[in-house]
Each structure stands twice: as C-alpha cells, then as structure tokens.
PDB file of C-alpha atoms in Angstrom:
ATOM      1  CA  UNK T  36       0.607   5.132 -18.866  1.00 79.00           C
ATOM      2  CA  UNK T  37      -2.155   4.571 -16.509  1.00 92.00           C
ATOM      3  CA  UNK T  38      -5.152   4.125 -17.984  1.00 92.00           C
ATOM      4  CA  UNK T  39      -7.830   5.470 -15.406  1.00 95.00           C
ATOM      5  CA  UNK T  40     -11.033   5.593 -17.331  1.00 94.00           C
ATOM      6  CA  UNK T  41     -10.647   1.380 -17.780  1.00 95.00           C
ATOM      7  CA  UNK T  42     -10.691   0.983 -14.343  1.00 96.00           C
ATOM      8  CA  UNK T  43     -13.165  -1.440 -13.301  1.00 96.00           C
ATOM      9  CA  UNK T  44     -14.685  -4.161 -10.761  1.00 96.00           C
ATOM     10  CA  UNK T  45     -11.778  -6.490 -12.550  1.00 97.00           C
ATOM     11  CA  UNK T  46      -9.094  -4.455 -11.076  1.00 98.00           C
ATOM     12  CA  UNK T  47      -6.838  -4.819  -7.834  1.00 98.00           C
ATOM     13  CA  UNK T  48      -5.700  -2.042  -6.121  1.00 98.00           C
ATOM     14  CA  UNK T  49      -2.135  -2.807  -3.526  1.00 99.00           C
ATOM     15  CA  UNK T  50      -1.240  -0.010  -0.935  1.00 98.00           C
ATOM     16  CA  UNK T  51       1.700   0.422   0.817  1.00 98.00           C
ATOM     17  CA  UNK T  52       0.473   1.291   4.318  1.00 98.00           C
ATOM     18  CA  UNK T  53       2.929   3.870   6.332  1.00 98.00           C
ATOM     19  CA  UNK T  54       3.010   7.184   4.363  1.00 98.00           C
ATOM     20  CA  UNK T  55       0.156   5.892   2.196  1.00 98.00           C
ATOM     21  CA  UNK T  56      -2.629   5.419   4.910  1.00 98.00           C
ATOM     22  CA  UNK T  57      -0.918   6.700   7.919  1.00 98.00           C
ATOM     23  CA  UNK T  58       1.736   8.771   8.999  1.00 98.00           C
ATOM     24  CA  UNK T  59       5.358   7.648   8.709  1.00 96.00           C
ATOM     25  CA  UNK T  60       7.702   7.740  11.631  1.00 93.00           C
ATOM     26  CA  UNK T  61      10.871   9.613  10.560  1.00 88.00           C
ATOM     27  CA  UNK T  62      13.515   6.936  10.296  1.00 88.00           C
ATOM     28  CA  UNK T  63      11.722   4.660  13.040  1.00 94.00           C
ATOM     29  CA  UNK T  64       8.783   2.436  13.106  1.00 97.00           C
ATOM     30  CA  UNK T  65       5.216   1.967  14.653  1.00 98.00           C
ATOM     31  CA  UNK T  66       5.550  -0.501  16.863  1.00 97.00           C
ATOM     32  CA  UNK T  67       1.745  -0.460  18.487  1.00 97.00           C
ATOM     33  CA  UNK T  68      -1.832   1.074  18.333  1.00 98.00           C
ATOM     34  CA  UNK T  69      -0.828   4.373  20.196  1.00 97.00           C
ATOM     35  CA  UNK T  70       1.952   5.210  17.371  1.00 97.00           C
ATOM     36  CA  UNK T  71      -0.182   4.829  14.372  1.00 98.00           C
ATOM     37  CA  UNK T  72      -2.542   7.660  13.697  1.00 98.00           C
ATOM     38  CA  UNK T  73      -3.858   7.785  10.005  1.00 98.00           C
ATOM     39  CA  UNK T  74      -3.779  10.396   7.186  1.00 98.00           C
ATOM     40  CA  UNK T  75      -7.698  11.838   7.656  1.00 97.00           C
ATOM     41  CA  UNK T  76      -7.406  11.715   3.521  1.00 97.00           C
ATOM     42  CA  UNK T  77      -7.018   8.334   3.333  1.00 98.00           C
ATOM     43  CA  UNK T  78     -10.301   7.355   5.871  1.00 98.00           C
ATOM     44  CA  UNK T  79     -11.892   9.219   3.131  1.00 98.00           C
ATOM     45  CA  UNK T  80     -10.439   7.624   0.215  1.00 98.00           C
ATOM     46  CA  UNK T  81     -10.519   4.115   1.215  1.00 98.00           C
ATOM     47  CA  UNK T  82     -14.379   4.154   1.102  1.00 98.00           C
ATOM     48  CA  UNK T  83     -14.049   6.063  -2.964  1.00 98.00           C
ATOM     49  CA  UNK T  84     -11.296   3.178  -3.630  1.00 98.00           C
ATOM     50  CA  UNK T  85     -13.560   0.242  -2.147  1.00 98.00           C
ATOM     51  CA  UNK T  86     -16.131   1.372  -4.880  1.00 97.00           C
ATOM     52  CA  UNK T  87     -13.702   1.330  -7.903  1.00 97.00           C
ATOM     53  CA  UNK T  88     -12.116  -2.134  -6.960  1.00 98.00           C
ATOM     54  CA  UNK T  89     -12.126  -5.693  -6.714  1.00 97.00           C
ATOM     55  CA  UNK T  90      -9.400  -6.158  -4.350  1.00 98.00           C
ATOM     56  CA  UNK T  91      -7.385  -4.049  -2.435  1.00 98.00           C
ATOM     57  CA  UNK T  92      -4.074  -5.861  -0.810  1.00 98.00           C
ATOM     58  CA  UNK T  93      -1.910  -4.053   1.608  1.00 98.00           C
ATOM     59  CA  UNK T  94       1.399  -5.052   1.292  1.00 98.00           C
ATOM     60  CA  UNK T  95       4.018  -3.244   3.899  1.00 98.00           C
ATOM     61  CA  UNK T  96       7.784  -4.050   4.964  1.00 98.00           C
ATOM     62  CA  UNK T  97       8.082  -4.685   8.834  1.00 97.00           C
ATOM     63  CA  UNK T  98      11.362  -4.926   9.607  1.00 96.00           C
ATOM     64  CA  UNK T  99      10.736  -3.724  13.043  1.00 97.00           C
ATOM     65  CA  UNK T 100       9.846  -7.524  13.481  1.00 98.00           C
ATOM     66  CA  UNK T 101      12.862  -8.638  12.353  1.00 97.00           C
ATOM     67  CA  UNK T 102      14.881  -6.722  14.672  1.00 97.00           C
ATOM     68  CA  UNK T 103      12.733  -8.227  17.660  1.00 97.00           C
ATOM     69  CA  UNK T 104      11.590  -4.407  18.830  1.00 97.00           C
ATOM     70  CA  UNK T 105       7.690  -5.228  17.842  1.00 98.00           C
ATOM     71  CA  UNK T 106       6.027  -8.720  17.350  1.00 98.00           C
ATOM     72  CA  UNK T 107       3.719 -10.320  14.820  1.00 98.00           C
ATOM     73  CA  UNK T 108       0.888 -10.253  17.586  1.00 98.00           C
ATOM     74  CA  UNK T 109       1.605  -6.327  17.971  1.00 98.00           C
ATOM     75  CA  UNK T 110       1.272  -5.860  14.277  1.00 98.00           C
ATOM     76  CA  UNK T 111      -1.542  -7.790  13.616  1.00 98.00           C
ATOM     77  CA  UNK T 112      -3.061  -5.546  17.260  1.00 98.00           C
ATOM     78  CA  UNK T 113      -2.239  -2.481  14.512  1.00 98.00           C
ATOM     79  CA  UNK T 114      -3.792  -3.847  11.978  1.00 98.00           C
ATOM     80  CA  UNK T 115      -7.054  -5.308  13.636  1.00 98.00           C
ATOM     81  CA  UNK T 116      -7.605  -1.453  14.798  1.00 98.00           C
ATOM     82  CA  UNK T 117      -6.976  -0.563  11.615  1.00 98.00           C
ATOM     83  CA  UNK T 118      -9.252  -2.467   9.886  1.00 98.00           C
ATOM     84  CA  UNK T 119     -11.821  -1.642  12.206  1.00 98.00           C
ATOM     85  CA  UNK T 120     -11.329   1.784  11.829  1.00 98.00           C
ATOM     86  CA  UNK T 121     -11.727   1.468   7.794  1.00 98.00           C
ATOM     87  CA  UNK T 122     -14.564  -0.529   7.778  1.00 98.00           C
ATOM     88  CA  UNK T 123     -16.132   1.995  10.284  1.00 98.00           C
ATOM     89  CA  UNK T 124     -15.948   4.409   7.591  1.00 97.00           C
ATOM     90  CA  UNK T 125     -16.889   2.556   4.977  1.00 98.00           C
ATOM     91  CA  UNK T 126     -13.965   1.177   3.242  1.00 98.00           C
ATOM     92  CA  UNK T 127     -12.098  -1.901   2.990  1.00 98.00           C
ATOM     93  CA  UNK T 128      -8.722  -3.753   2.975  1.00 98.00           C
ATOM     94  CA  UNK T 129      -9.251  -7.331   1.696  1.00 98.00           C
ATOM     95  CA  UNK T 130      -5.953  -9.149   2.617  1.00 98.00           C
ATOM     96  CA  UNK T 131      -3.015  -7.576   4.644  1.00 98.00           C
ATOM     97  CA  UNK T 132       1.065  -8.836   3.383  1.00 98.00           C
ATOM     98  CA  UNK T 133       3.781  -8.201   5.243  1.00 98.00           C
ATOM     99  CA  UNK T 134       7.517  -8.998   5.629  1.00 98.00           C
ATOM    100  CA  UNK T 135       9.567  -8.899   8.323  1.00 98.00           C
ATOM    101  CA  UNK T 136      12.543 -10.030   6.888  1.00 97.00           C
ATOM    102  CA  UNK T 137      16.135  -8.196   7.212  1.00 96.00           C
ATOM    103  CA  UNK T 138      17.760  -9.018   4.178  1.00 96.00           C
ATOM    104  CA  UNK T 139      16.806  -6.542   1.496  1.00 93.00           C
ATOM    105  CA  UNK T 140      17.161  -8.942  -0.962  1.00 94.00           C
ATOM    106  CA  UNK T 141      14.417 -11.663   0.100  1.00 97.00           C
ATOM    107  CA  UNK T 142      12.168 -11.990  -2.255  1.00 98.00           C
ATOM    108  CA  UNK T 143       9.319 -11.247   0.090  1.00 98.00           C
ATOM    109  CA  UNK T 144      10.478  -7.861   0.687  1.00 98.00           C
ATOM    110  CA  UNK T 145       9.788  -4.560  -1.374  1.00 98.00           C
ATOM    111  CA  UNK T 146      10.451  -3.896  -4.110  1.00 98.00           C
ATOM    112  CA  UNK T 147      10.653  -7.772  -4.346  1.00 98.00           C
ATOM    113  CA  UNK T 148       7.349  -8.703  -5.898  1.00 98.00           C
ATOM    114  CA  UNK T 149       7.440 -11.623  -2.967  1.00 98.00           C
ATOM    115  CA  UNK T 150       3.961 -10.112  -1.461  1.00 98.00           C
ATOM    116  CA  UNK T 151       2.249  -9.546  -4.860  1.00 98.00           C
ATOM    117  CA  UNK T 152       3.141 -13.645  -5.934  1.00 98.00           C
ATOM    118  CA  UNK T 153       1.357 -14.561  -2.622  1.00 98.00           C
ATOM    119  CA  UNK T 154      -1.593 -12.198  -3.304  1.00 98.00           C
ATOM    120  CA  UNK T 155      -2.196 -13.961  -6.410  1.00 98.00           C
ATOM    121  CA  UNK T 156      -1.681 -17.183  -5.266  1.00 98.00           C
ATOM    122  CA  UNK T 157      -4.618 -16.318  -2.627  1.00 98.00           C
ATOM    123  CA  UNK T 158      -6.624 -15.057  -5.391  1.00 98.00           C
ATOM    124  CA  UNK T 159      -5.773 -16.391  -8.462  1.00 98.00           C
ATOM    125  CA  UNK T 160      -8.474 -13.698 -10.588  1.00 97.00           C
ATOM    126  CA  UNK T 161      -5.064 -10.895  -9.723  1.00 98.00           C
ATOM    127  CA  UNK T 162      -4.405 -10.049 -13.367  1.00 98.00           C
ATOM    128  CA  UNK T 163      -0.959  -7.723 -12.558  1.00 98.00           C
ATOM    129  CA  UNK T 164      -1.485  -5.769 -15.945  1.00 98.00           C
ATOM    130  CA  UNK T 165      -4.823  -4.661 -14.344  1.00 98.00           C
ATOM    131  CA  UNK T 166      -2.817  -3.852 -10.848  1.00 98.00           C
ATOM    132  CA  UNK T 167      -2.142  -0.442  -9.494  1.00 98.00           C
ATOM    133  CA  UNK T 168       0.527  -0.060  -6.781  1.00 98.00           C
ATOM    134  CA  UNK T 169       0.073   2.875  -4.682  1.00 98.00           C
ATOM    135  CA  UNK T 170       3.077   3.858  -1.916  1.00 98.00           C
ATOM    136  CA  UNK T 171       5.615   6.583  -0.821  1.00 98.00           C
ATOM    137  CA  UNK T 172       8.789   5.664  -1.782  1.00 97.00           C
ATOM    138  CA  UNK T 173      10.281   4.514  -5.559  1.00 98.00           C
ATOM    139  CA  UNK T 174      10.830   1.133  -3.666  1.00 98.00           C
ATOM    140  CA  UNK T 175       7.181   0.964  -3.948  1.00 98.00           C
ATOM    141  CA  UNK T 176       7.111   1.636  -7.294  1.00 98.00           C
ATOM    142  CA  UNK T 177       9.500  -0.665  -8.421  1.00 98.00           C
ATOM    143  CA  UNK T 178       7.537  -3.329  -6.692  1.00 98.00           C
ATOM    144  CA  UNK T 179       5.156  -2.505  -8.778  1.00 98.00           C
ATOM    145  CA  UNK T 180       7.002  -2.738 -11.657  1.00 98.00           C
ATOM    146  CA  UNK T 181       8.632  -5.695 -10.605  1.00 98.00           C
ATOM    147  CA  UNK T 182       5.394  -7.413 -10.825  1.00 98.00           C
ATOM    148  CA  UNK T 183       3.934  -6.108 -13.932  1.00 98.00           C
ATOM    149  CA  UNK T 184       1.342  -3.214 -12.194  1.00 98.00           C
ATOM    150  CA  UNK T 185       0.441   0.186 -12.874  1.00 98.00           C
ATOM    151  CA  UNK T 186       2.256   2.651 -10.117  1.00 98.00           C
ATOM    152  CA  UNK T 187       0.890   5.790  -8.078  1.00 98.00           C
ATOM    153  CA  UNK T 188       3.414   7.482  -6.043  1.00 98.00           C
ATOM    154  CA  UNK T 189       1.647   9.565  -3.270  1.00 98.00           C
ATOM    155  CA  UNK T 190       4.520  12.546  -2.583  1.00 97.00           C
ATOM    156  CA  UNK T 191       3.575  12.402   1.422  1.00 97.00           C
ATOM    157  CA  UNK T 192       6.858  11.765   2.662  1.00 96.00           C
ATOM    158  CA  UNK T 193       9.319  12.114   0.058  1.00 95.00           C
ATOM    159  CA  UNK T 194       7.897  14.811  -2.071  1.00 96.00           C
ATOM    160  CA  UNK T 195      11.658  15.487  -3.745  1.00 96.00           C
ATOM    161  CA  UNK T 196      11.232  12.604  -6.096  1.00 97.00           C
ATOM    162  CA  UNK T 197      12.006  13.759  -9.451  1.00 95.00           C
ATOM    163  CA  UNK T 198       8.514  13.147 -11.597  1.00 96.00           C
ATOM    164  CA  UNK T 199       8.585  12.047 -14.039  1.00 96.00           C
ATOM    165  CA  UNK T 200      10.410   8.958 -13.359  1.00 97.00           C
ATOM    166  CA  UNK T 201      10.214   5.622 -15.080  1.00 97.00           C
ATOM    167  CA  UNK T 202       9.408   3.903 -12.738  1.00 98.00           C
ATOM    168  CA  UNK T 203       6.253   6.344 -12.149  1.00 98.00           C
ATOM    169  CA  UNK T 204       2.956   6.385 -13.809  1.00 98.00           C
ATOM    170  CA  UNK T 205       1.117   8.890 -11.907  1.00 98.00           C
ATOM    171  CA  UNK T 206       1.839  11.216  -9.090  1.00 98.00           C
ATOM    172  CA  UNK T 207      -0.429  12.669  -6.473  1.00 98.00           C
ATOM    173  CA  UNK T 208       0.194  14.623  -2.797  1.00 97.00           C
ATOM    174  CA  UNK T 209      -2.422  12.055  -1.296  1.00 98.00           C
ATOM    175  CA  UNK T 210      -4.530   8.822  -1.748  1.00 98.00           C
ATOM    176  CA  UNK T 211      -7.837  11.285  -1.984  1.00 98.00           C
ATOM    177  CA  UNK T 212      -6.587  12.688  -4.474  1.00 98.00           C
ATOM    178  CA  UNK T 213      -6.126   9.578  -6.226  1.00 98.00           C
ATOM    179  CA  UNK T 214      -9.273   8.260  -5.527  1.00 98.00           C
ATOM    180  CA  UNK T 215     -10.935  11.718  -6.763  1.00 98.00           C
ATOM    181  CA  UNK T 216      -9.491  10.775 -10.460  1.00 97.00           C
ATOM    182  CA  UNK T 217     -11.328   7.824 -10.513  1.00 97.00           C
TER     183      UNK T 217
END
C-alpha cells in the first residue's frame, strides 16, 4: 500500500527514464539528443514532483553501451540536454544511475537494486521504506521491491500489465498523473 498523504520533504522519489520521462523506442534504443523527445506530461510533472521530494534519482538500464552502438559521452550529451531542459521548466533530477552492463544478472542492472545501493551510498539520508520507484515495465517494479520501495507503474508502454500485481502498488497512464495525487 502506498501511503500518499505521508509523503514528505523526507522522501526520495527514483524514475526510470525511457517510457517514464520520454518516449521509448520500440525494441531499440536512444542513442543521442535527436532520438530522445520527452513525454510533454512529464516536463509538467517533474516541477509538481520536485515540490513533494527530497531526492529524485534516475536510475535507467543502457545496454546500448554495452553493445558499443552509443558511448558514455553520448549518454551523458542526452542527459546534460535533459537536465537542462527540466530545470528550464522548473523541475529537477538530483543524481542520474545508469548501467550499461549485458549480463542481466549484474547486480547493477534492473531489477537488481545495484543503482538504488549506490544512491544511498551517495546519500546516506535514502530511507528505502520512504522510496517510491516509478517506471514502465514490472522490471522496474521489482527493482523497487528488490530494494525495499514503494512502486508506481506508469502504463505508457506496456499498458497490458495485469493490475493488480504484487509487485504493484499503484498504477497510473502517466507521471502527471502521479504527481496530481500528491
């Protein structure tokens, strides 16, 4: 159960980024700038979310690294635009995770809790029972789990998930309307 009225300053907030703040390539990835064009809902969540939260952590899987067809300089081009664009609207993201690793089972790599140890470890006021995990896909969700947080699944992408599902505490067609129930 996800209790939204005790959401406070004390509370971190970690997004997944492609479905969740921008469009997700079909079985493909963003390699650069010129492929990533955002969800207009979440510009106008992001600034709703910044008000509700201490933290909020992006935490995404780039495998695209992995298989050498981007680099770590092209994703952190992405995200540099895409930070600029958020604070430009008035929202935030306060630390950006990723991994790039192949092997599904690293423990970097959703739905791994890898990204969400290092997260704390960076900011060791992270209290996981007062966590939310907000992404597209029950990998996602059982990152959150994995970790001890509080899950949203946004049904952007993959909106034949069965709900209710364990593994999911609260489901929403976008990150407004998240934010809106805060």
């Amino acid at each position: 159960m996800l209790p939204l009225k005790e959401i406070d300053h004390s509370w971190t907030l970690f997004l997944d980024r492609d479905g969740v703040i921008n469009h997700e390539k079909d079985n493909d990835y963003i390699l650069n700038w010129g492929e990533f064009v955002f969800y207009p809902e979440s510009l106008e969540a992001l600034p709703l979310l910044a008000s509700h939260f201490r933290r909020i952590i992006l935490v995404t899987n780039q495998k695209g690294i992995g298989k050498g067809l981007m680099s770590e300089a092209d994703l952190t081009n992405i995200h540099r635009h895409m930070l600029d664009e958020i604070e430009t609207r008035g929202g935030r993201i306060d630390r950006i995770y990723f991994c790039s690793d192949l092997d599904n089972l690293s423990p970097n790599r959703k739905p791994q809790p890898g990204m969400a140890f290092q997260a704390q470890k960076d900011a060791p006021e992270i209290i996981f029972s007062k966590s939310i995990m907000v992404g597209n896909r029950l990998s996602d969700m059982q990152f959150g789990r994995n970790a001890g947080m509080h899950t949203v699944f946004l049904a952007t992408t993959h909106p034949d998930v069965p709900y209710p599902d364990p593994l999911i505490d609260l489901r929403v067609d976008s990150l407004l309307e998240f934010a809106r129930l805060l």
